[in-house]
């Protein structure tokens, strides 16, 4: 028994039909083709439990080996805020002229962290999970969305800490606190959209992940996380007058200011940019829908090559 | 190898002249020197080769048709493209030329990548099941079955411990149990039988046979000729990406065993060799794992 076949198979003798015709006759489909957009949405919806379970699993495994365990979920953001308070509040005196500076700062830091870590983990969502992408079939958008959901869960822990801080510093409980919910939904949509864009870029060019921390840090400093943009750009700063409205319309600043407006009594509507809810919704829709379509366009290429 | 339970043979997987090429970044001339990297960015497609992108032609012009009810073994020495071909059938790798047609979505048996060592075995059962596309209810229904099958709780309540504390055998058993919990139309198994102790192996072979009854078609990659013999009635032999033989398991294995034992020259694992002569006897050493 030494004959060796180059050309297959004794099984292909059936007829003169080409493989493609045979496939068509039995209704076989091409493996690994990209589904249509509605079909993709349907598949993604069918995996919603995976998305949430994956996010929760990532979140809990983060501190699984620490002695204090899940206490770090609250400790980490608080320590972060404490460091920023020390540097910007105490050393640099940014707090001058900002009422309720600590709630102002902590809200800014937490809301900013939500966006920045969503985008950062989103950038690595595909390139950092190639094993998963190469082993299992699921709509790939599940990964960046899941990472954003993990950050949202993380933020909810932070918000619990934030509420304690607010009460401690005597910020009155108000009905406007409920505005935090739509603000968070809009911000989450925006984050997920940008994450999907970055996930596609990062999957193609992993080098982008090295660049993102610098981009994000620059973005943080121009978004008024630790200071009020109004104070930064007032008369004596010498900056042209268009700078403040532009800075305030950037999505990070919009979501931060919305949350401050919702939670902090002394942060007035006059400090918000005009049509703030329209702007916030616009950013969310633009990034969310655009990012989703952009990500879907390359669905069949992830984890390959 | 004919389908035992129907006159008309229904194809489930058709490979039509499939070529698969890997492109590997950052070999040789590429990374390291900044000018080369810059060159790579600026001249993307035109200078793929000059920029140090190496093309590895892993599967070459493979064609076959698999039918419902078949169990097909894929054999060949290490690095001959078996796993690559499976991944392409699963739709996880693109084909360079040709096409792969499938009935439904073939799935690779394996959830390792979705599991997390810091989570308990119990949570991993749920996570793995969800990752494979099962619903929560389905998993709940099968949970006890999965745990019993893995035998994790035989020596105490280990399913509530984090998976990183498991021995490698326990981990492998749980992973197989989770992966095997779902019924698939076309099931692709890569070396899964090589895990666990003798009794678990027996159980998993039995489970594979069950899966085969539910699944339309099973593909099995293994270096264990015994398990190929036990499970498959048809075998494909891939060597250096070329389909050398396709036929009844006994015949193909005989030729393959002759090939692996008769060789005296060590096999050269040299993927960049452009076109291996198809008729060359290609002496090779027996793979370590067989």
XYZ file of C-alpha atoms in Angstrom:
595
model
C 0.000 0.000 0.000
C 2.329 2.697 -1.119
C 0.371 4.706 -3.589
C 0.080 8.284 -2.562
C -2.622 10.491 -3.887
C -2.026 14.047 -4.860
C -5.462 14.738 -6.017
C -8.337 13.936 -3.797
C -10.573 11.880 -3.147
C -12.200 8.737 -4.099
C -15.311 10.401 -2.743
C -15.417 13.132 -5.347
C -16.368 10.709 -8.053
C -20.054 11.400 -7.637
C -20.590 13.457 -10.736
C -19.051 16.025 -12.992
C -20.593 18.727 -10.848
C -18.174 21.375 -9.573
C -17.845 21.769 -5.814
C -19.501 25.168 -6.011
C -22.534 23.724 -7.775
C -22.725 20.894 -5.286
C -22.590 23.409 -2.463
C -25.341 25.455 -4.055
C -27.534 22.410 -4.576
C -27.439 21.541 -0.884
C -27.651 25.132 0.268
C -24.218 25.310 1.874
C -22.850 28.752 2.590
C -19.339 30.136 2.426
C -17.628 29.713 5.781
C -16.676 32.867 7.644
C -18.543 35.399 5.512
C -19.669 38.675 7.064
C -23.362 38.725 8.002
C -25.626 41.568 6.922
C -26.024 44.477 9.337
C -29.495 43.480 10.661
C -28.358 39.878 11.010
C -25.257 41.100 12.833
C -27.362 43.099 15.267
C -29.536 40.044 15.842
C -26.511 37.835 16.527
C -25.108 40.423 18.895
C -28.387 40.615 20.770
C -28.436 36.832 21.070
C -25.028 37.043 22.788
C -26.064 39.716 25.293
C -25.712 37.309 28.211
C -22.199 36.468 27.133
C -21.367 40.166 26.915
C -22.525 40.851 30.454
C -21.055 37.643 31.895
C -17.697 38.356 30.269
C -17.694 41.916 31.616
C -18.548 40.793 35.162
C -15.978 38.000 35.000
C -13.252 40.423 33.915
C -14.237 42.841 36.642
C -14.206 40.311 39.461
C -11.055 38.549 38.315
C -9.254 41.898 38.369
C -8.879 41.870 42.141
C -9.362 38.145 42.732
C -5.852 37.652 44.058
C -5.803 40.719 46.309
C -6.240 40.199 50.041
C -8.845 42.935 50.278
C -10.582 41.548 47.226
C -13.457 43.539 45.833
C -12.884 46.392 48.312
C -10.388 47.649 45.744
C -13.243 48.349 43.371
C -14.048 51.340 45.588
C -10.557 51.997 46.951
C -8.843 52.447 43.584
C -10.989 55.339 42.315
C -10.897 56.995 45.741
C -7.109 56.846 45.909
C -6.989 58.215 42.398
C -9.152 61.151 43.375
C -7.038 61.713 46.493
C -3.861 61.998 44.413
C -5.469 64.497 42.044
C -6.785 66.478 45.006
C -3.319 66.635 46.512
C -1.682 67.831 43.311
C -4.296 70.104 41.801
C -6.234 71.190 44.844
C -3.500 71.596 47.417
C -0.250 72.143 45.512
C -1.492 74.041 42.463
C -4.488 75.766 44.054
C -6.785 75.035 41.138
C -9.610 74.959 43.624
C -9.624 78.730 43.959
C -12.974 80.029 42.830
C -14.525 76.609 42.317
C -17.233 75.951 44.895
C -17.483 72.396 46.235
C -14.086 71.642 44.739
C -13.762 68.097 46.039
C -17.097 66.871 44.629
C -16.283 68.809 41.447
C -12.897 67.124 41.106
C -13.998 63.624 42.062
C -16.932 63.677 39.639
C -14.597 64.833 36.896
C -12.012 62.149 37.619
C -14.548 59.319 37.784
C -16.437 60.303 34.637
C -13.222 60.874 32.735
C -11.817 57.528 33.868
C -14.920 55.831 32.497
C -14.325 57.230 29.028
C -10.565 56.896 28.992
C -10.402 53.302 30.255
C -13.213 52.286 27.918
C -11.262 53.598 24.966
C -7.981 52.192 26.211
C -9.318 48.675 26.773
C -11.331 48.982 23.564
C -8.147 49.553 21.609
C -6.884 46.191 22.815
C -10.251 44.463 22.668
C -9.416 42.488 19.535
C -5.612 42.537 19.469
C -5.401 41.478 23.118
C -7.924 38.659 22.787
C -6.788 36.942 19.636
C -6.973 33.564 21.340
C -10.667 34.022 21.948
C -11.321 35.470 18.512
C -9.513 32.602 16.845
C -11.191 29.869 18.842
C -14.845 30.789 19.015
C -17.549 32.194 16.833
C -19.415 35.233 18.042
C -20.009 38.725 16.696
C -16.717 40.422 17.444
C -18.419 43.640 18.526
C -19.254 41.711 21.705
C -15.662 42.262 22.871
C -15.353 46.068 22.796
C -18.918 46.412 24.104
C -18.173 43.980 26.887
C -15.076 45.926 27.914
C -17.119 49.140 28.003
C -19.705 47.399 30.124
C -16.956 46.327 32.500
C -15.905 49.965 32.820
C -19.519 50.965 33.408
C -19.781 48.446 36.241
C -16.527 49.816 37.609
C -17.986 53.314 37.402
C -21.081 52.276 39.335
C -18.825 51.240 42.214
C -17.105 54.603 41.947
C -20.449 56.393 41.890
C -21.425 54.708 45.136
C -18.260 56.137 46.662
C -19.024 59.464 45.041
C -22.459 59.625 46.654
C -20.853 59.179 50.052
C -18.402 61.979 49.267
C -21.220 64.261 48.102
C -23.201 63.718 51.271
C -20.091 64.116 53.407
C -19.355 67.524 51.883
C -22.892 68.659 52.393
C -24.135 68.648 48.819
C -27.910 68.457 49.151
C -29.823 65.494 47.730
C -31.826 66.751 44.793
C -34.180 65.482 42.118
C -31.576 66.473 39.544
C -29.518 63.454 40.650
C -31.827 61.409 38.449
C -30.353 63.181 35.424
C -27.237 61.135 36.048
C -28.975 58.123 34.500
C -29.619 59.503 30.994
C -26.201 61.157 31.089
C -24.556 57.809 31.809
C -26.518 56.043 29.071
C -25.402 58.633 26.537
C -21.830 58.454 27.720
C -21.826 54.668 27.558
C -23.084 54.768 23.975
C -20.392 57.249 23.071
C -17.681 55.164 24.767
C -18.810 51.947 23.102
C -18.790 53.621 19.696
C -15.300 55.048 20.090
C -14.084 51.721 21.504
C -15.320 49.897 18.423
C -13.539 52.351 16.155
C -10.355 51.954 18.169
C -10.752 48.177 18.316
C -10.770 47.970 14.534
C -7.786 50.307 14.235
C -5.942 48.463 16.997
C -6.627 45.096 15.395
C -5.012 46.236 12.175
C -2.175 48.251 13.709
C -1.351 47.136 17.266
C 1.077 50.052 17.583
C -1.874 52.364 18.208
C -2.208 50.908 21.691
C 1.209 52.399 22.509
C 0.064 55.798 21.344
C -3.315 55.977 23.064
C -2.144 56.833 26.601
C -0.587 60.050 25.293
C -3.619 60.996 23.258
C -5.865 60.317 26.226
C -3.731 62.298 28.638
C -3.795 65.319 26.349
C -7.538 64.935 26.000
C -7.889 64.801 29.785
C -6.064 68.070 30.328
C -8.174 69.978 27.817
C -11.464 68.580 29.119
C -11.546 70.342 32.458
C -11.287 67.267 34.631
C -9.416 68.994 37.454
C -10.335 72.580 36.770
C -13.171 74.602 35.439
C -12.754 75.441 31.762
C -14.378 78.818 32.475
C -11.668 79.701 34.978
C -8.973 78.488 32.621
C -10.099 80.631 29.714
C -11.278 83.822 31.447
C -9.972 87.349 30.788
C -6.451 87.144 32.101
C -5.524 83.911 30.338
C -5.030 85.688 27.013
C -6.586 82.839 25.031
C -8.837 83.735 22.083
C -12.530 83.745 22.891
C -13.442 80.730 20.756
C -11.290 78.369 22.815
C -13.698 77.953 25.715
C -16.801 76.977 23.673
C -14.752 74.531 21.613
C -13.239 72.901 24.682
C -16.637 72.717 26.321
C -18.249 71.066 23.312
C -15.771 68.198 23.262
C -17.582 65.025 24.297
C -15.530 64.305 27.411
C -16.175 67.802 28.778
C -19.860 67.577 27.865
C -20.394 64.338 29.784
C -18.332 65.516 32.748
C -20.209 68.804 32.991
C -23.563 67.082 32.620
C -22.764 64.841 35.554
C -21.566 67.789 37.645
C -24.721 69.655 36.788
C -26.813 66.652 37.795
C -25.073 65.990 41.098
C -23.600 69.211 42.434
C -25.975 71.904 43.593
C -23.533 74.775 43.113
C -22.781 73.838 39.500
C -25.322 75.899 37.594
C -26.905 75.423 34.212
C -25.195 78.647 33.118
C -21.869 76.816 33.247
C -23.063 74.293 30.691
C -22.504 74.870 26.991
C -25.661 75.817 25.016
C -27.974 72.961 23.940
C -25.979 70.574 26.095
C -28.393 67.618 25.872
C -28.538 67.923 22.095
C -24.757 67.953 21.919
C -24.495 64.993 24.302
C -27.037 62.972 22.303
C -25.392 63.964 19.042
C -21.986 62.742 20.156
C -23.484 59.499 21.449
C -25.363 58.778 18.214
C -22.503 59.803 15.979
C -19.958 57.630 17.786
C -22.345 54.785 18.642
C -23.911 54.230 15.231
C -20.860 55.246 13.213
C -18.516 53.144 15.335
C -20.755 50.109 15.120
C -20.996 50.240 11.339
C -17.290 50.947 10.993
C -16.493 47.939 13.189
C -18.926 45.651 11.379
C -17.398 46.505 8.000
C -14.248 44.589 8.934
C -15.960 41.809 10.905
C -14.551 38.948 8.827
C -10.967 40.179 9.101
C -10.533 40.159 12.878
C -8.048 37.707 14.282
C -6.684 36.729 10.918
C -3.561 36.945 8.896
C -17.005 5.296 4.878
C -20.364 5.499 3.273
C -23.085 6.989 5.317
C -24.803 4.138 7.090
C -28.225 5.620 7.549
C -29.220 7.186 4.273
C -28.974 6.410 0.616
C -28.319 9.914 -0.530
C -25.167 11.352 0.890
C -25.620 14.932 1.991
C -22.473 17.062 1.887
C -21.846 19.199 4.972
C -18.390 20.607 4.262
C -16.939 21.207 0.817
C -13.361 22.402 0.380
C -12.663 23.548 -3.146
C -9.001 24.118 -3.966
C -8.227 25.821 -0.682
C -4.977 27.727 -0.164
C -4.164 29.319 3.152
C -1.329 31.762 3.579
C -0.135 33.295 6.825
C 1.559 36.679 6.788
C 3.983 37.152 9.624
C 5.021 40.660 10.568
C 8.347 41.635 11.959
C 10.625 38.864 10.838
C 14.030 39.263 9.312
C 14.618 42.641 7.780
C 11.623 44.289 9.366
C 11.513 45.392 12.966
C 14.558 46.689 14.698
C 15.733 49.232 12.231
C 13.582 52.327 12.229
C 14.018 52.945 8.530
C 12.665 49.530 7.727
C 9.636 50.179 9.893
C 9.066 53.523 8.225
C 9.416 51.881 4.858
C 6.822 49.344 5.913
C 4.331 52.055 6.815
C 4.837 54.131 3.721
C 4.846 51.424 1.108
C 2.391 49.016 2.650
C 1.247 46.697 -0.091
C 3.931 47.236 -2.697
C 6.852 46.177 -0.612
C 5.440 43.408 1.504
C 8.490 41.289 1.005
C 11.055 44.048 1.337
C 9.452 45.171 4.575
C 10.048 41.813 6.193
C 6.571 40.337 5.946
C 6.969 36.637 5.454
C 4.387 34.554 3.727
C 3.868 31.072 5.043
C 1.922 28.898 2.677
C 0.314 26.581 5.212
C -2.309 24.746 3.144
C -1.993 24.153 -0.567
C -4.818 23.405 -2.952
C -6.788 21.081 -0.708
C -10.128 19.795 -1.956
C -12.483 17.326 -0.326
C -16.124 16.828 0.435
C -17.361 15.670 3.815
C -20.782 14.109 4.219
C -23.351 13.959 6.965
C -22.680 11.249 9.510
C -18.987 10.947 8.762
C -16.168 11.163 11.254
C -13.002 12.242 9.545
C -9.542 12.069 11.039
C -6.884 14.556 10.005
C -3.370 13.212 10.269
C 0.066 14.424 9.346
C 3.342 15.339 10.996
C 3.674 18.477 13.110
C 3.329 21.699 11.185
C 1.671 20.164 8.173
C -1.396 22.385 8.289
C -3.999 20.237 10.027
C -5.072 22.767 12.640
C -4.901 25.561 10.099
C -7.284 23.701 7.824
C -9.689 23.133 10.718
C -9.658 26.806 11.601
C -10.431 27.709 8.024
C -13.341 25.269 7.962
C -14.587 26.924 11.144
C -14.434 30.255 9.326
C -11.774 31.645 11.656
C -9.070 31.988 9.023
C -9.403 33.458 5.544
C -8.624 31.382 2.482
C -6.243 32.787 -0.089
C -7.709 30.906 -3.037
C -10.614 28.550 -3.416
C -13.607 28.373 -1.129
C -15.004 26.442 1.792
C -18.736 25.793 1.856
C -20.372 24.597 5.037
C -23.752 23.575 6.305
C -24.480 25.871 9.225
C -21.666 27.081 11.399
C -18.952 24.535 12.120
C -17.504 24.976 15.581
C -14.141 24.147 17.021
C -14.330 22.100 20.168
C -12.511 24.277 22.631
C -13.380 27.111 24.983
C -10.000 27.509 26.666
C -9.617 31.076 25.529
C -12.893 32.179 27.093
C -12.185 30.770 30.533
C -10.492 32.718 33.304
C -8.200 31.200 35.881
C -9.262 33.569 38.631
C -12.880 32.498 38.437
C -14.309 29.428 40.096
C -14.950 26.324 38.035
C -18.653 26.954 38.413
C -18.496 30.456 36.960
C -16.309 29.180 34.163
C -18.918 26.602 33.206
C -21.376 29.455 32.690
C -18.888 31.736 30.990
C -17.695 29.024 28.630
C -21.228 27.941 27.799
C -22.294 31.499 27.041
C -19.190 32.009 24.910
C -20.196 28.999 22.833
C -23.607 30.518 22.319
C -25.661 28.493 24.783
C -28.419 30.217 26.713
C -28.377 30.497 30.497
C -31.246 28.028 30.768
C -29.468 25.451 28.624
C -26.376 25.727 30.787
C -28.373 25.479 33.980
C -29.980 22.346 32.633
C -26.670 20.751 31.743
C -24.614 22.129 34.619
C -24.703 19.015 36.775
C -24.006 16.834 33.764
C -20.934 18.902 32.882
C -19.544 18.813 36.407
C -20.185 15.096 36.803
C -18.620 14.360 33.478
C -15.472 16.310 34.288
C -15.098 14.405 37.534
C -13.859 17.595 39.208
C -15.942 16.963 42.308
C -14.893 13.316 42.686
C -12.268 14.193 45.264
C -14.076 16.979 47.070
C -15.816 20.222 46.320
C -13.364 21.677 43.838
C -15.812 23.275 41.451
C -16.141 26.248 43.807
C -12.388 26.892 43.789
C -10.728 29.225 41.286
C -9.595 27.397 38.184
C -5.995 28.500 38.635
C -5.775 26.189 41.629
C -6.607 23.124 39.519
C -3.981 20.662 38.432
C -3.357 20.719 34.702
C -5.256 17.461 34.268
C -8.282 18.768 36.173
C -8.280 21.960 34.152
C -8.095 20.073 30.881
C -10.949 17.798 31.934
C -13.203 20.680 32.865
C -12.406 22.485 29.619
C -13.252 19.428 27.575
C -16.460 18.872 29.524
C -17.623 22.423 28.935
C -16.727 22.305 25.267
C -18.429 18.958 24.745
C -21.653 20.076 26.402
C -23.032 21.643 23.267
C -24.336 19.824 20.196
C -22.905 21.027 16.925
C -23.830 20.584 13.278
C -20.248 20.225 12.241
C -17.808 19.571 15.026
C -14.068 20.169 14.756
C -11.877 18.607 17.423
C -8.218 19.441 17.781
C -6.288 16.949 19.940
C -8.946 17.049 22.614
C -8.707 13.362 23.379
C -5.171 13.604 24.653
C -6.243 15.016 28.006
C -6.842 13.520 31.377
C -6.288 10.110 32.858
C -7.275 6.772 31.376
C -10.801 6.698 32.752
C -11.520 10.241 31.632
C -10.154 9.414 28.224
C -12.536 6.543 27.892
C -15.442 8.751 28.922
C -14.440 11.479 26.488
C -14.158 9.035 23.608
C -17.629 7.860 24.418
C -18.857 11.440 24.535
C -17.307 12.133 21.139
C -19.188 9.190 19.732
C -22.398 10.634 21.165
C -21.613 14.037 19.747
C -21.075 12.381 16.418
C -24.571 10.994 16.457
C -26.001 14.441 17.052
C -23.550 16.285 14.866
C -23.667 16.028 11.129
C -19.961 15.592 10.705
C -16.959 15.353 12.993
C -13.378 16.273 12.161
C -10.684 15.063 14.521
C -7.063 16.204 14.532
C -4.888 13.910 16.561
C -1.414 12.497 16.764
C -2.774 9.405 18.397
C -3.361 6.911 15.630
C -5.290 4.777 18.079
C -7.914 7.402 18.759
C -8.247 8.134 15.031
C -8.797 4.423 14.455
C -11.390 4.267 17.210
C -13.415 7.280 16.176
C -13.039 7.827 12.464
C -13.851 5.778 9.427
C -12.287 8.176 6.976
C -8.946 9.921 7.148
C -7.254 12.815 5.390
C -3.483 12.894 5.404
C -1.914 16.326 5.111
C 1.809 16.685 4.592
C 3.429 20.122 4.230
C 0.052 21.594 3.456
C -0.694 19.171 0.651
C -3.443 16.577 0.843
C -1.511 13.370 0.237
C -4.221 10.883 0.786
C -7.933 10.650 1.410
C -9.653 7.357 2.083
C -10.718 4.758 4.614
C -8.870 5.181 7.916
C -7.129 1.804 7.785
C -5.544 2.371 4.398
C -4.488 5.940 5.076
C -3.065 5.121 8.499
C -1.101 2.234 7.073
C 0.517 4.466 4.506
C 1.083 7.150 7.103
C 2.691 4.802 9.570
C 4.977 3.494 6.876
C 5.862 7.087 6.056
C 6.627 8.159 9.615
C 8.554 5.054 10.598
C 10.439 4.532 7.381
C 12.010 7.982 7.340
C 15.618 8.488 8.257
C 16.239 12.125 7.370
C 14.832 14.549 9.934
C 11.881 16.532 8.689
C 12.791 20.101 7.896
C 10.344 22.486 9.391
C 11.007 25.114 6.794
C 7.834 26.918 5.933
C 9.239 29.411 3.485
C 10.187 26.771 0.989
C 8.163 27.906 -1.966
C 6.937 24.834 -3.766
C 7.649 21.393 -2.457
C 7.677 18.761 -5.137
C 4.533 16.808 -4.709
C 5.991 13.516 -5.777
C 9.025 13.715 -3.523
C 9.173 10.945 -0.964
C 9.688 13.555 1.750
C 11.298 11.486 4.397
C 10.255 12.477 7.849
C 10.870 11.489 11.387
C 8.122 10.148 13.531
C 6.479 13.039 15.342
C 7.302 13.110 19.013
C 3.753 13.088 20.147
C 2.532 10.059 18.271
